[in-house]
Amino acid sequence: MPNTLSLQIELPPAVAETYARWLQGRADHIVNQHWNEPRYLRIEDTDKRRASILQRFPSMLAAHQTAAQIRAQLATQEAN
């Protein structure tokens, strides 16, 4: 079982924007614990990085999936 804590906080819009940008930067890295010190390793593979970002931002994941569905529908319409 992962060592995670689910929490919900309400922030003013400016603070929320700053926090979202900070999280976005963290999503580019994986964290390895070494003697209880976090070591951030950059994810070099862009597909893995995108998957990590989408996993941490459910609304972006939903938007990404919706865009993929729309692209698929447009492609099938053009093929017909």
PDB file of C-alpha atoms in Angstrom:
ATOM      1  CA  MET A   1       0.000   0.000   0.000  1.00  0.00           C
ATOM      2  CA  PRO A   2       1.490   3.344  -0.988  1.00  0.00           C
ATOM      3  CA  ASN A   3       2.491   5.787   1.669  1.00  0.00           C
ATOM      4  CA  THR A   4       0.115   8.556   0.577  1.00  0.00           C
ATOM      5  CA  LEU A   5      -2.220  10.994   2.247  1.00  0.00           C
ATOM      6  CA  SER A   6      -5.327  12.268   0.512  1.00  0.00           C
ATOM      7  CA  LEU A   7      -6.209  15.830   1.357  1.00  0.00           C
ATOM      8  CA  GLN A   8      -8.308  18.667   0.000  1.00  0.00           C
ATOM      9  CA  ILE A   9      -7.490  22.318   0.583  1.00  0.00           C
ATOM     10  CA  GLU A  10      -8.983  25.552  -0.702  1.00  0.00           C
ATOM     11  CA  LEU A  11      -6.539  28.237  -1.769  1.00  0.00           C
ATOM     12  CA  PRO A  12      -6.962  31.758  -3.118  1.00  0.00           C
ATOM     13  CA  PRO A  13      -6.654  31.743  -6.935  1.00  0.00           C
ATOM     14  CA  ALA A  14      -3.168  33.315  -7.024  1.00  0.00           C
ATOM     15  CA  VAL A  15      -1.832  30.833  -4.468  1.00  0.00           C
ATOM     16  CA  ALA A  16      -3.533  27.937  -6.259  1.00  0.00           C
ATOM     17  CA  GLU A  17      -1.866  28.994  -9.530  1.00  0.00           C
ATOM     18  CA  THR A  18       1.556  29.119  -7.876  1.00  0.00           C
ATOM     19  CA  TYR A  19       0.992  25.747  -6.210  1.00  0.00           C
ATOM     20  CA  ALA A  20      -0.170  24.186  -9.499  1.00  0.00           C
ATOM     21  CA  ARG A  21       2.981  25.462 -11.231  1.00  0.00           C
ATOM     22  CA  TRP A  22       5.127  24.023  -8.427  1.00  0.00           C
ATOM     23  CA  LEU A  23       3.355  20.665  -8.717  1.00  0.00           C
ATOM     24  CA  GLN A  24       3.819  20.749 -12.482  1.00  0.00           C
ATOM     25  CA  GLY A  25       7.564  21.099 -11.958  1.00  0.00           C
ATOM     26  CA  ARG A  26       7.596  18.253  -9.451  1.00  0.00           C
ATOM     27  CA  ALA A  27       5.729  16.037 -11.913  1.00  0.00           C
ATOM     28  CA  ASP A  28       8.828  16.150 -14.130  1.00  0.00           C
ATOM     29  CA  HIS A  29      10.742  14.265 -11.457  1.00  0.00           C
ATOM     30  CA  ILE A  30      10.519  11.011  -9.574  1.00  0.00           C
ATOM     31  CA  VAL A  31      11.494  10.946  -5.929  1.00  0.00           C
ATOM     32  CA  ASN A  32      13.865   8.371  -4.518  1.00  0.00           C
ATOM     33  CA  GLN A  33      14.180   8.238  -0.759  1.00  0.00           C
ATOM     34  CA  HIS A  34      17.774   7.791   0.334  1.00  0.00           C
ATOM     35  CA  TRP A  35      18.377   7.814   4.075  1.00  0.00           C
ATOM     36  CA  ASN A  36      15.114   9.767   4.439  1.00  0.00           C
ATOM     37  CA  GLU A  37      16.363  12.497   2.093  1.00  0.00           C
ATOM     38  CA  PRO A  38      14.299  13.019  -1.055  1.00  0.00           C
ATOM     39  CA  ARG A  39      16.356  12.796  -4.229  1.00  0.00           C
ATOM     40  CA  TYR A  40      14.629  14.187  -7.288  1.00  0.00           C
ATOM     41  CA  LEU A  41      15.537  12.459 -10.531  1.00  0.00           C
ATOM     42  CA  ARG A  42      14.381  14.084 -13.745  1.00  0.00           C
ATOM     43  CA  ILE A  43      12.200  11.885 -15.949  1.00  0.00           C
ATOM     44  CA  GLU A  44      13.964  12.105 -19.314  1.00  0.00           C
ATOM     45  CA  ASP A  45      11.457  10.039 -21.292  1.00  0.00           C
ATOM     46  CA  THR A  46       8.813  12.513 -22.487  1.00  0.00           C
ATOM     47  CA  ASP A  47       6.066   9.869 -22.610  1.00  0.00           C
ATOM     48  CA  LYS A  48       6.734   8.864 -19.005  1.00  0.00           C
ATOM     49  CA  ARG A  49       6.900  12.533 -18.013  1.00  0.00           C
ATOM     50  CA  ARG A  50       3.551  13.237 -19.689  1.00  0.00           C
ATOM     51  CA  ALA A  51       2.002  10.172 -17.998  1.00  0.00           C
ATOM     52  CA  SER A  52       3.341  11.339 -14.629  1.00  0.00           C
ATOM     53  CA  ILE A  53       1.920  14.828 -15.112  1.00  0.00           C
ATOM     54  CA  LEU A  54      -1.467  13.511 -16.229  1.00  0.00           C
ATOM     55  CA  GLN A  55      -1.574  11.130 -13.274  1.00  0.00           C
ATOM     56  CA  ARG A  56      -1.038  13.993 -10.827  1.00  0.00           C
ATOM     57  CA  PHE A  57      -3.561  16.315 -12.480  1.00  0.00           C
ATOM     58  CA  PRO A  58      -6.896  14.479 -12.968  1.00  0.00           C
ATOM     59  CA  SER A  59      -8.498  17.424 -14.793  1.00  0.00           C
ATOM     60  CA  MET A  60      -5.638  17.464 -17.305  1.00  0.00           C
ATOM     61  CA  LEU A  61      -6.009  13.699 -17.709  1.00  0.00           C
ATOM     62  CA  ALA A  62      -9.726  14.115 -18.434  1.00  0.00           C
ATOM     63  CA  ALA A  63      -8.992  16.896 -20.938  1.00  0.00           C
ATOM     64  CA  HIS A  64      -6.289  14.764 -22.571  1.00  0.00           C
ATOM     65  CA  GLN A  65      -8.647  11.776 -22.867  1.00  0.00           C
ATOM     66  CA  THR A  66     -11.439  13.961 -24.270  1.00  0.00           C
ATOM     67  CA  ALA A  67      -9.062  15.455 -26.845  1.00  0.00           C
ATOM     68  CA  ALA A  68      -7.916  11.957 -27.833  1.00  0.00           C
ATOM     69  CA  GLN A  69     -11.539  10.844 -28.294  1.00  0.00           C
ATOM     70  CA  ILE A  70     -12.351  13.907 -30.412  1.00  0.00           C
ATOM     71  CA  ARG A  71      -9.259  13.313 -32.569  1.00  0.00           C
ATOM     72  CA  ALA A  72     -10.276   9.662 -33.044  1.00  0.00           C
ATOM     73  CA  GLN A  73     -13.818  10.671 -34.063  1.00  0.00           C
ATOM     74  CA  LEU A  74     -12.511  13.257 -36.527  1.00  0.00           C
ATOM     75  CA  ALA A  75     -10.097  10.714 -37.995  1.00  0.00           C
ATOM     76  CA  THR A  76     -12.899   8.171 -38.536  1.00  0.00           C
ATOM     77  CA  GLN A  77     -15.110  10.852 -40.111  1.00  0.00           C
ATOM     78  CA  GLU A  78     -12.329  11.843 -42.496  1.00  0.00           C
ATOM     79  CA  ALA A  79     -11.705   8.194 -43.357  1.00  0.00           C
ATOM     80  CA  ASN A  80     -15.385   7.735 -44.301  1.00  0.00           C
TER      81      ASN A  80
END
